[in-house]
CSV table of C-alpha atoms in Angstrom, one decimal:
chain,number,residue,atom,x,y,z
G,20,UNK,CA,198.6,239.4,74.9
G,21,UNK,CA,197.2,240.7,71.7
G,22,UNK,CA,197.5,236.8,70.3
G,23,UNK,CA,195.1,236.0,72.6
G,24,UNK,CA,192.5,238.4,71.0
G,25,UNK,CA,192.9,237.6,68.2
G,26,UNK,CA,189.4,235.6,66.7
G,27,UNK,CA,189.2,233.5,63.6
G,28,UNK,CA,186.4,231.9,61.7
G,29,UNK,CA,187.3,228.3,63.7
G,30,UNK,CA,187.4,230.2,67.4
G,31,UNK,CA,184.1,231.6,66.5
G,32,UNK,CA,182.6,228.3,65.3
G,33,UNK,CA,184.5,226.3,68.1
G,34,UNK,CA,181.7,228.8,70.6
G,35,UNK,CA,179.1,228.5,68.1
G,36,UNK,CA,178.7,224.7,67.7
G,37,UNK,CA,177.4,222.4,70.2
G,38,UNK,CA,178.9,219.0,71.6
G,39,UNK,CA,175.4,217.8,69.6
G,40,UNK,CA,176.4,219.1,66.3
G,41,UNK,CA,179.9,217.3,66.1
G,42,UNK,CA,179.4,213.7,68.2
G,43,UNK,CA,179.0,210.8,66.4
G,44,UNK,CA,175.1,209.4,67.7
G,45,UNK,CA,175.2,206.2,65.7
G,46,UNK,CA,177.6,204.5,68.3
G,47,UNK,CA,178.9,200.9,69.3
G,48,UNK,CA,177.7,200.2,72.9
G,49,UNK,CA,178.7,197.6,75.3
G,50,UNK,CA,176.6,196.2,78.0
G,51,UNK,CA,178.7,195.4,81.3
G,52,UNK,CA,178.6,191.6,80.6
G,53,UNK,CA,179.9,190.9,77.9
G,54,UNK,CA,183.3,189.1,78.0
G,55,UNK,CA,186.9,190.8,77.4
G,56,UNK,CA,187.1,188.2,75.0
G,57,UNK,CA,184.5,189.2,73.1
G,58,UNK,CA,185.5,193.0,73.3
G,59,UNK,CA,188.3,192.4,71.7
G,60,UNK,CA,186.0,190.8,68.4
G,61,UNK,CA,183.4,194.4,68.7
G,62,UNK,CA,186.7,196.4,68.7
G,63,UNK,CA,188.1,195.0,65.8
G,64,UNK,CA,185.0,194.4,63.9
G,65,UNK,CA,183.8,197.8,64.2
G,66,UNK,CA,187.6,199.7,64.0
G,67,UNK,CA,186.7,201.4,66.6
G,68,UNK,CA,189.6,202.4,69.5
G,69,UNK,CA,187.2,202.1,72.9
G,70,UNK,CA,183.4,201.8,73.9
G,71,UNK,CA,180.7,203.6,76.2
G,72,UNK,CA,179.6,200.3,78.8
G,73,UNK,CA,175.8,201.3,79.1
G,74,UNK,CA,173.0,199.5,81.3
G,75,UNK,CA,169.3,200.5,81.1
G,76,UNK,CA,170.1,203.1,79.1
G,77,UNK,CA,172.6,204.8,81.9
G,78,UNK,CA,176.6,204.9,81.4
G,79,UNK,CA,178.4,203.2,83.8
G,80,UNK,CA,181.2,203.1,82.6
G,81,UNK,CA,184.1,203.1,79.6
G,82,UNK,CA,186.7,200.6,78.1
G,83,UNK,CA,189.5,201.4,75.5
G,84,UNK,CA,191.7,199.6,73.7
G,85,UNK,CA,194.5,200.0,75.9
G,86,UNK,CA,192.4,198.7,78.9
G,87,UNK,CA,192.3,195.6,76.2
G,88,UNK,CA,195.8,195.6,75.6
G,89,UNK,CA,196.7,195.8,79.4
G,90,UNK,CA,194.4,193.0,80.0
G,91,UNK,CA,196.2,191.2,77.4
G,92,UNK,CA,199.7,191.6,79.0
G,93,UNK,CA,198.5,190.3,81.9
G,94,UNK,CA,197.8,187.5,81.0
G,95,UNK,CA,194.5,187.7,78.8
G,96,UNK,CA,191.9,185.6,82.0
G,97,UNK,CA,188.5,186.0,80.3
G,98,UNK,CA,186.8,188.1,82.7
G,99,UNK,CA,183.3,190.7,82.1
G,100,UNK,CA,184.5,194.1,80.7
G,101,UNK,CA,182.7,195.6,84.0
G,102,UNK,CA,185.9,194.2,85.8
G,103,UNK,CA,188.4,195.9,83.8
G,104,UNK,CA,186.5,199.3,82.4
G,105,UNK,CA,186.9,202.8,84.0
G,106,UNK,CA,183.8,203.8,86.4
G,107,UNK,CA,185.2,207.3,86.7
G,108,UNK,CA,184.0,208.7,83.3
G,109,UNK,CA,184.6,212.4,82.5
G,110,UNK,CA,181.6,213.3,80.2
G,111,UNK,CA,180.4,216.3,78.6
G,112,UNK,CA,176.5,217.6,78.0
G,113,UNK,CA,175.4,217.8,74.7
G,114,UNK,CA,174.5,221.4,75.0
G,115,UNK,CA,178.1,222.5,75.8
G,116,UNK,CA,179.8,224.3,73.0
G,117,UNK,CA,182.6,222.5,71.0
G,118,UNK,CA,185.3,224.6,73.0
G,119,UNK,CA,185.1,222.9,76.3
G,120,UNK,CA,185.0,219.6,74.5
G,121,UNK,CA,188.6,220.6,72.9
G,122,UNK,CA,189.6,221.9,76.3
G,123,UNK,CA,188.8,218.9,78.0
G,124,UNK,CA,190.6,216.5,75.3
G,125,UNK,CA,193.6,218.8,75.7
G,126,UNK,CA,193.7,218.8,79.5
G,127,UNK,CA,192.7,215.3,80.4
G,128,UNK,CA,194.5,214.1,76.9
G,129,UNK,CA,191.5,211.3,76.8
G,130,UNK,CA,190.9,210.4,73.4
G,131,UNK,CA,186.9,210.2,72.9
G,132,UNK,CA,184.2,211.7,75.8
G,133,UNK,CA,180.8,210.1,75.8
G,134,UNK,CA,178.1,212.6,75.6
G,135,UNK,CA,175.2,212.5,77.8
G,136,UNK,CA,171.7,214.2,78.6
G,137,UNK,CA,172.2,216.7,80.9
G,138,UNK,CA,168.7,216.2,82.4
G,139,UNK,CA,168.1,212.2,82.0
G,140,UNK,CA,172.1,211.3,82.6
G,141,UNK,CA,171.2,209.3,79.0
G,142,UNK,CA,173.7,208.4,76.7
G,143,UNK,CA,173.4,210.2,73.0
G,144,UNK,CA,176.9,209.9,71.6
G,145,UNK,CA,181.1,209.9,71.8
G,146,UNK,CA,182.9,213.4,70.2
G,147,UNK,CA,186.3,212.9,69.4
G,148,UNK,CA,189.0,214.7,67.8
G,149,UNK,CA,188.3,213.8,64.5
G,150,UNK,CA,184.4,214.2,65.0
G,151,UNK,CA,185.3,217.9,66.0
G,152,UNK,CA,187.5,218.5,63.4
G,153,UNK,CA,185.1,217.1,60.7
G,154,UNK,CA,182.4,218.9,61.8
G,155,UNK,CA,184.7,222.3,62.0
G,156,UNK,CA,185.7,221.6,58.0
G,157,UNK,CA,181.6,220.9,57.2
G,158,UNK,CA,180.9,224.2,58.9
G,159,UNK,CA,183.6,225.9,56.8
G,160,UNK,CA,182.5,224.8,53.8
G,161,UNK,CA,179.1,225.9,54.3
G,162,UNK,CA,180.1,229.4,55.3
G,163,UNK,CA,182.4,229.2,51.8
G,164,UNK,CA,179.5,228.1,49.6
G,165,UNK,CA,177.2,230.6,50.7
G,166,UNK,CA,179.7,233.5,50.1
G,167,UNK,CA,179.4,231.3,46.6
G,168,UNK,CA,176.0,231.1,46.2
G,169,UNK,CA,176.2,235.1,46.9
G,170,UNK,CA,177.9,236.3,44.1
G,171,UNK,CA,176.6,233.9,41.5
G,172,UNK,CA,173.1,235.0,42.5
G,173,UNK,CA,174.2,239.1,42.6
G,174,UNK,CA,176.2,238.6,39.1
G,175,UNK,CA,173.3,237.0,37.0
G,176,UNK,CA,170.7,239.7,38.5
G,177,UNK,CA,171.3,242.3,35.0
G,178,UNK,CA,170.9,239.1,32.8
G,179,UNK,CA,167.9,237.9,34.2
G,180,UNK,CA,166.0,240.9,34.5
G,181,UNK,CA,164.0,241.1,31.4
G,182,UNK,CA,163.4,244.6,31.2
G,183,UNK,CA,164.5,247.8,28.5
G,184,UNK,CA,166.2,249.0,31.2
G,185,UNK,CA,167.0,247.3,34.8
G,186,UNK,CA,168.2,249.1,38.3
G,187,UNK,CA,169.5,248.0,41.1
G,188,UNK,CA,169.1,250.9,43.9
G,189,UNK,CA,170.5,250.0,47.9
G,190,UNK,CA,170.6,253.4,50.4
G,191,UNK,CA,172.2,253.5,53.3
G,192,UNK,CA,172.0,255.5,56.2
G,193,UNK,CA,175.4,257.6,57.5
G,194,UNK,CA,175.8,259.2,61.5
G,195,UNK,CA,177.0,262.5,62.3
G,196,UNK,CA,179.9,262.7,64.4
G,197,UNK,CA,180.5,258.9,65.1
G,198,UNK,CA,184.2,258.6,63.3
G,199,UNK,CA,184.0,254.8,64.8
G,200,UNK,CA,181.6,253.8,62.2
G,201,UNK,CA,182.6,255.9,59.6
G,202,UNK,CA,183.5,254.1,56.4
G,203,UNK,CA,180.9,251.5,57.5
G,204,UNK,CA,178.5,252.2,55.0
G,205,UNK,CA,181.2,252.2,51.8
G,206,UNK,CA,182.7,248.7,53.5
G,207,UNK,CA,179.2,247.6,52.3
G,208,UNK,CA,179.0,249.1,49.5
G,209,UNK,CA,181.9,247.8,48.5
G,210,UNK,CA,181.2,244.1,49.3
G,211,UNK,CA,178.0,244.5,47.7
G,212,UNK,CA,179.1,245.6,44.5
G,213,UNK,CA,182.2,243.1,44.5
G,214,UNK,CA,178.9,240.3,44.7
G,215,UNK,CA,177.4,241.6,42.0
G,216,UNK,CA,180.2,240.8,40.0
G,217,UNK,CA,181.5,244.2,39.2
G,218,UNK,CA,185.3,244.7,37.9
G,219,UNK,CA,187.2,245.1,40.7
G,220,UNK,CA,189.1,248.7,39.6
G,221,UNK,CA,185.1,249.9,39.4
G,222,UNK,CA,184.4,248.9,42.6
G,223,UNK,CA,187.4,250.3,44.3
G,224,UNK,CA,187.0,253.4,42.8
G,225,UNK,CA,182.8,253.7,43.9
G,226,UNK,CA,184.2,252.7,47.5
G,227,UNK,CA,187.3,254.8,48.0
G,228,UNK,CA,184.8,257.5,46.7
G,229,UNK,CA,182.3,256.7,48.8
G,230,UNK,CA,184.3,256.6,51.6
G,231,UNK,CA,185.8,260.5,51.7
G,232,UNK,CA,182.2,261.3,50.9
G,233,UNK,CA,181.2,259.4,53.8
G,234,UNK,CA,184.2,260.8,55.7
G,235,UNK,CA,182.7,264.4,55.5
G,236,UNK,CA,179.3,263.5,56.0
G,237,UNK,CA,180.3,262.2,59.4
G,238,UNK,CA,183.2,265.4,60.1
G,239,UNK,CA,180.7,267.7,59.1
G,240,UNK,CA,177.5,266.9,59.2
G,241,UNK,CA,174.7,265.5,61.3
G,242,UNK,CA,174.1,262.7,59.3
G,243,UNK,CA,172.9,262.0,55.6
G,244,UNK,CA,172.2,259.5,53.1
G,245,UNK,CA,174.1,257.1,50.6
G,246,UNK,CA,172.3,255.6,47.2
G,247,UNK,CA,173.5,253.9,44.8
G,248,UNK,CA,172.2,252.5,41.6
G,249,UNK,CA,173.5,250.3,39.5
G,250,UNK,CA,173.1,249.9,35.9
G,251,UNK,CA,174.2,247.5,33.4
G,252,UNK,CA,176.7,250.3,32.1
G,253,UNK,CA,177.1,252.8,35.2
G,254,UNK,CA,177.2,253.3,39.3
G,255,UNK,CA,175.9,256.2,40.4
G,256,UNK,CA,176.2,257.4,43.9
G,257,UNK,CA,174.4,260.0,45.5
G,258,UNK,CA,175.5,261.5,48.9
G,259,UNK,CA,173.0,263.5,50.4
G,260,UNK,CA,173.7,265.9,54.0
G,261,UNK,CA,171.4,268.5,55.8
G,262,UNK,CA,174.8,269.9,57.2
G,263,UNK,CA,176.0,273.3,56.8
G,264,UNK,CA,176.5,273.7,52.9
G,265,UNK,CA,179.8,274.3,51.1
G,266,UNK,CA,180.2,278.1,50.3
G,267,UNK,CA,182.6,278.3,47.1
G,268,UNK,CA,182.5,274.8,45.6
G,269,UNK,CA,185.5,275.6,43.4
G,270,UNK,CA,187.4,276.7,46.0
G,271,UNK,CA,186.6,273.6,47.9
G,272,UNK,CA,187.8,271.1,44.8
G,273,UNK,CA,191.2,272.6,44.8
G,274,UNK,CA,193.8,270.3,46.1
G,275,UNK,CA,194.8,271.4,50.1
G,276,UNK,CA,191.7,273.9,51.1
G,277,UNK,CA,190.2,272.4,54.0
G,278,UNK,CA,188.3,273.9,56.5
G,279,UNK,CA,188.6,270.9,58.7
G,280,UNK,CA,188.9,271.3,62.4
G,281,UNK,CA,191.9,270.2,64.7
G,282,UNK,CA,190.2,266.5,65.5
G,283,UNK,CA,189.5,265.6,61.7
G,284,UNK,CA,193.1,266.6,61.3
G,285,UNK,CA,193.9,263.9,64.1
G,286,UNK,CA,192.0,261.2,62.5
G,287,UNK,CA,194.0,261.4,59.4
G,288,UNK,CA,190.9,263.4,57.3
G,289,UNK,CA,190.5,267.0,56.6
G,290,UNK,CA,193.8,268.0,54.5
G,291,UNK,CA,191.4,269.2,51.9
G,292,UNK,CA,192.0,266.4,49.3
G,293,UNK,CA,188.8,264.6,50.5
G,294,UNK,CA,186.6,265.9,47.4
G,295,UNK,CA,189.9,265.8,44.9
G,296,UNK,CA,189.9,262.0,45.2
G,297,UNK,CA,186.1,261.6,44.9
G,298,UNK,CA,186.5,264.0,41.0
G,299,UNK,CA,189.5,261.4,40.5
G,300,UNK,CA,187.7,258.1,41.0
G,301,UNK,CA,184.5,259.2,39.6
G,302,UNK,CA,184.1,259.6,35.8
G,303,UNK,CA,181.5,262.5,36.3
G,304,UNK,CA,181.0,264.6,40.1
G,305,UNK,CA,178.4,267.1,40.4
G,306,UNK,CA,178.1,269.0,43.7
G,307,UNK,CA,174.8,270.9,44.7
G,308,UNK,CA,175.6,273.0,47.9
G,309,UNK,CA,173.1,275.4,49.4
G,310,UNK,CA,175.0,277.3,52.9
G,311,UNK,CA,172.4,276.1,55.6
G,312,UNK,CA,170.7,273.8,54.2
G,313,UNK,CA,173.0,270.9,52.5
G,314,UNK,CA,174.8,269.2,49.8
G,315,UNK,CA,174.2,266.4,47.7
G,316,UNK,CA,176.9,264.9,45.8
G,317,UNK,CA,176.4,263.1,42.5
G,318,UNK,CA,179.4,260.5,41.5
G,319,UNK,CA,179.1,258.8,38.4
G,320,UNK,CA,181.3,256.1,37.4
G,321,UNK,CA,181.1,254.2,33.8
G,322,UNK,CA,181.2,250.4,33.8
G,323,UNK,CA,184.1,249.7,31.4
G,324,UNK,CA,186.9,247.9,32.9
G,325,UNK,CA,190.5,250.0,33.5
A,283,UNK,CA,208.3,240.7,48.4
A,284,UNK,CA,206.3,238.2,51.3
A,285,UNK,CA,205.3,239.7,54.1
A,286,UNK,CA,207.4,237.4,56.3
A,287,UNK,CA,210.4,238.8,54.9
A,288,UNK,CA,209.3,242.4,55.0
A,289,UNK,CA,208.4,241.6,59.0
A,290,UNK,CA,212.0,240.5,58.9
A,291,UNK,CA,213.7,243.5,57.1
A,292,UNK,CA,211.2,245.9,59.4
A,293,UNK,CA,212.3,243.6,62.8
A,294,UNK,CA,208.4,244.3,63.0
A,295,UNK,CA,206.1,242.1,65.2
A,296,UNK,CA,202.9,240.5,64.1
A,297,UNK,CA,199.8,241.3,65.9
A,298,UNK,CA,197.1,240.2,63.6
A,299,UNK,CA,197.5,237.9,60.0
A,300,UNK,CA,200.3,235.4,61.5
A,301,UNK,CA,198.4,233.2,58.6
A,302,UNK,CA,198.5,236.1,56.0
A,303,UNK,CA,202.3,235.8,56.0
A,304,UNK,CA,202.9,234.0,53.0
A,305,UNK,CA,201.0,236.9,51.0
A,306,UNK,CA,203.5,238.9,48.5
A,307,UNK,CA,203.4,242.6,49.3
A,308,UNK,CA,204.1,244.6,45.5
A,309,UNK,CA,204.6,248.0,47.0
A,310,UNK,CA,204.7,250.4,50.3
A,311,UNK,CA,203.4,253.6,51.1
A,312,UNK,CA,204.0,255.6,53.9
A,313,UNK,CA,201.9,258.2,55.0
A,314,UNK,CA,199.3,259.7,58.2
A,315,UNK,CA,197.2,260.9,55.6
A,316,UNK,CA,194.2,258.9,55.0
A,317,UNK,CA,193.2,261.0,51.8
A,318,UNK,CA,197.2,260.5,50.7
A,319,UNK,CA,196.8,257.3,51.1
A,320,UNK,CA,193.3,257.2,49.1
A,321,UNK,CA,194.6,259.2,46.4
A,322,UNK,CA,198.0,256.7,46.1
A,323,UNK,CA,198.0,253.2,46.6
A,324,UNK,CA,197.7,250.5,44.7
A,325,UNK,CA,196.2,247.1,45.5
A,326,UNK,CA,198.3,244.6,47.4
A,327,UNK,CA,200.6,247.5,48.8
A,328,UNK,CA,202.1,247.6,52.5
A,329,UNK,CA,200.8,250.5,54.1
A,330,UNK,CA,203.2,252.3,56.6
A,331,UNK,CA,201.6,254.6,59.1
A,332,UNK,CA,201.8,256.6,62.6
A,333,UNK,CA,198.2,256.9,63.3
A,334,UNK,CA,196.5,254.2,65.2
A,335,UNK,CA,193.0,254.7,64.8
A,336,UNK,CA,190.1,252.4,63.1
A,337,UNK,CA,190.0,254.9,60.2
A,338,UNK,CA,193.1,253.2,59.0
A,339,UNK,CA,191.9,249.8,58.7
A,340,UNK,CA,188.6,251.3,57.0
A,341,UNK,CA,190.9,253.0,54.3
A,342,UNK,CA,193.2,250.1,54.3
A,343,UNK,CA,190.2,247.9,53.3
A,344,UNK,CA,188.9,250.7,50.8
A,345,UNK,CA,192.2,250.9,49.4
A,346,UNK,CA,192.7,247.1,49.6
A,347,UNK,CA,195.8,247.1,51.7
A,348,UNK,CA,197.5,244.1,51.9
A,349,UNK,CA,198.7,244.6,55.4
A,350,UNK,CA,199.0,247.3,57.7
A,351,UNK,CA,202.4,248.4,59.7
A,352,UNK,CA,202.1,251.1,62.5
A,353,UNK,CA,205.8,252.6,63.2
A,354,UNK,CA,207.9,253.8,65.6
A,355,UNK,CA,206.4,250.8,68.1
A,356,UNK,CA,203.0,252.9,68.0
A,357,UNK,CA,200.3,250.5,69.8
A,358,UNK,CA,196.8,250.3,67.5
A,359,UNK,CA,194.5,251.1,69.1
A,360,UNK,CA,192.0,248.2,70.8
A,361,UNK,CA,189.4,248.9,68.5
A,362,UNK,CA,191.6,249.2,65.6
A,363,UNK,CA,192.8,245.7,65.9
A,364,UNK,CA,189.3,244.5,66.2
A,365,UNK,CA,188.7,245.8,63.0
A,366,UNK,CA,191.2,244.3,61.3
A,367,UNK,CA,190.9,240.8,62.8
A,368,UNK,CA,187.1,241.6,61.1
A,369,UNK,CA,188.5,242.9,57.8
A,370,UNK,CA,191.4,239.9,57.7
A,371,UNK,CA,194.1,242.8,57.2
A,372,UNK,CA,197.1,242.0,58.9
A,373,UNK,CA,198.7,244.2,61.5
A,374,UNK,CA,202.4,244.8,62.2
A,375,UNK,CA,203.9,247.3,64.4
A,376,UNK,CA,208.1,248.2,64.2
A,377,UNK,CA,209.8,250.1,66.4
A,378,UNK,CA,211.7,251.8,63.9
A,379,UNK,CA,211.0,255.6,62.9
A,380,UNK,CA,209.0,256.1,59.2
A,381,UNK,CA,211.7,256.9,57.9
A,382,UNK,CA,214.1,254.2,59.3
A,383,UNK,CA,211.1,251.4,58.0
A,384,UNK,CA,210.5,253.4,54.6
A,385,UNK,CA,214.4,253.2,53.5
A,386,UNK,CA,214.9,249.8,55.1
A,387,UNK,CA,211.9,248.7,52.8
A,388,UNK,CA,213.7,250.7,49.7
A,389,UNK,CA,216.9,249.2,49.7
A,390,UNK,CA,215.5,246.2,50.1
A,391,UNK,CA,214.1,246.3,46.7
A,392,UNK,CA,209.9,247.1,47.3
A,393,UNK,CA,208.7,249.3,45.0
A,394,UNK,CA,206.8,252.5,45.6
A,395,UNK,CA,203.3,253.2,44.5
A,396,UNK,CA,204.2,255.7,42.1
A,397,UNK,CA,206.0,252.7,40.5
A,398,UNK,CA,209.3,254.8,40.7
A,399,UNK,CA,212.1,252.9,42.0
């Protein structure tokens, strides 16, 4: 059951893309009067394995190379292809998306569907298997050199800055009470400090501290307020509540106090080691807590590598 | 140690990452604490686990989990799975206890994350 949920990057593109976007438009047509004969030569000519039969612009019908083949066998009687094509022609609109074309090449195990207009009944193209799949892998590659294009652009921000002094500031904005988003905001954080090219031990230690922050801004709190700036030698984050306040920060840093309630408890939070890891990723932690009015937190962590 | 084997060792089945299989898993942890969990592993580890809720794939990819395995045949929860299959962090559930899945994993060799063998 649970395979079936289970959604890659090709499902989603297989919805996404249209019949359009993967048919071939610059086809081989037939007209219905042409000789079998002479099929055979447009076939061979072209390496192609079958042909849409069009007249005034309308398909009438479709003839493969097996029909040739079979015709062949039987003695090869020159004859007009409209004799020996198929008139029952299962087609698809080329507004569809790509997965009913794959269905219908699966279930009816035809090789190539002609592709026509669903308004004017007007030929536009043939989708086969290998157009799909070619225009799956251009899709992908697209995806992968924009992911590219990404980071080279985020990495090269600090050198080509000319200033004494550059900064790179991105907030974000973190809900009370809502544990299914929680760890949202450091999920970007993290992504968007892996694009800009930062080591990766840096950036796992600015998200794995952002995240308990973000943890008990969301257990405790109505909501609050991530920063961070980036500088060519540090990352500092800045969490920022209006919650209740912590009353003795010391007694809060120490390994095992927690004041955390039964359902933070449940959620795998509130053992009192949320602020511990924060001091042990972050080179520098500063924590301004007023009772009733709010914390902020102040992580620093130093560029250097290790 | 690849993750096909330690799906093997673990009798565990796949419910997310059948194409992650092939990725080598350097260590396991085992815990139901999120912060333990922060605090401990290293990259490319296994993480072993009872709870079921998104909050484990959000530390798994904070943590950069390599793959996920709930225990004692506890079902993730829907939106848990979902998360991975966004994340790309593979989920396995066995139906053996922690305890059964951390000393299968032992003997077998896989190192824990406090690099003690």
């Amino acid at each position: 059951m649970n395979n079936e949920k289970k959604i890659t990057k090709v499902q989603e593109l297989v919805y996404e893309l249209k019949v359009r976007d993967a048919m071939r438009k610059d086809i081989i047509r037939s007209s219905p009067d042409i000789l079998m004969s002479e099929l055979g030569e447009t076939l061979r000519s072209n390496r192609i394995s079958g042909t849409p039969i069009v007249e005034h612009d309308k398909l009438v019908g479709i003839i493969s190379i097996e029909d040739f083949i079979k015709w062949l066998a039987e003695g090869g009687k020159d004859c007009p292809i409209e004799s020996r094509m198929t008139r029952s022609i299962k087609t698809l609109y080329d507004d569809e998306p790509l997965v009913h074309a794959i269905g219908k090449l699966d279930k009816l195990g035809f090789g190539r569907f002609p592709v026509i207009d669903r308004a004017t009944g007007k030929l536009l193209g043939v989708i086969t298997k290998g157009d799909i799949i070619e225009s799956l892998l251009r899709e992908l590659e697209i995806d992968y050199h924009e992911e590219e294009i990404h980071r080279y652009r985020a990495s090269h921000i600090f050198e080509d800055i000319i200033a004494d002094k550059t900064i790179l500031r991105f907030e974000y904005f973190v809900k009370g009470k809502d544990f299914n988003r929680a760890g949202e905001v450091s999920s970007g954080i993290r992504k968007t400090l892996t694009r800009l090219g930062i080591h990766p031990q840096i950036v796992r230690r600015a998200a794995i501290a952002s995240y308990e922050a973000e943890i008990n801004v969301v257990s405790y709190t109505s909501g609050g307020e991530i920063s961070v700036r980036v500088q060519s030698d540090k990352i500092q984050i800045h969490v920022t509540d209006s919650g209740p306040g912590i009353p003795d920060v010391a007694q809060a840093l120490k390994p095992g106090y927690s004041t955390a309630p039964e359902w933070i408890r449940n959620l795998g939070f509130g053992a009192g080691m949320g602020l511990c890891n924060i001091k042990k990723c972050a080179d520098k932690l500063d924590i301004e807590s007023t009772v009733g009015k709010g914390t902020r937190l102040k992580i620093c962590i130093n560029m250097k590598a290790g | 140690m690849k993750l096909k084997q330690l799906k093997e060792v673990l009798n565990a089945k796949v419910l997310y990452g059948d194409k992650f299989l092939d990725k080598d898993v350097k260590m396991a942890c085992g815990s139901d604490l999120m912060s333990d969990v922060l605090a401990f592993i290293k990259a490319d580890a296994v993480l072993l686990t009872g709870l079921t809720n998104p909050q484990v794939v959000r530390t798994a990819e904070m943590a950069e989990v390599i793959a996920i395995c709930f225990v004692r045949g506890k079902k993730p929860q829907e939106k848990t799975l979902k998360l991975a299959q966004e994340k790309e962090i593979p989920v396995l559930v066995s139906e053996f206890s922690m305890y059964a899945c951390c000393g299968r994993l032992y003997k077998e060799g896989l190192l824990s994350c406090d690099g003690l063998k």
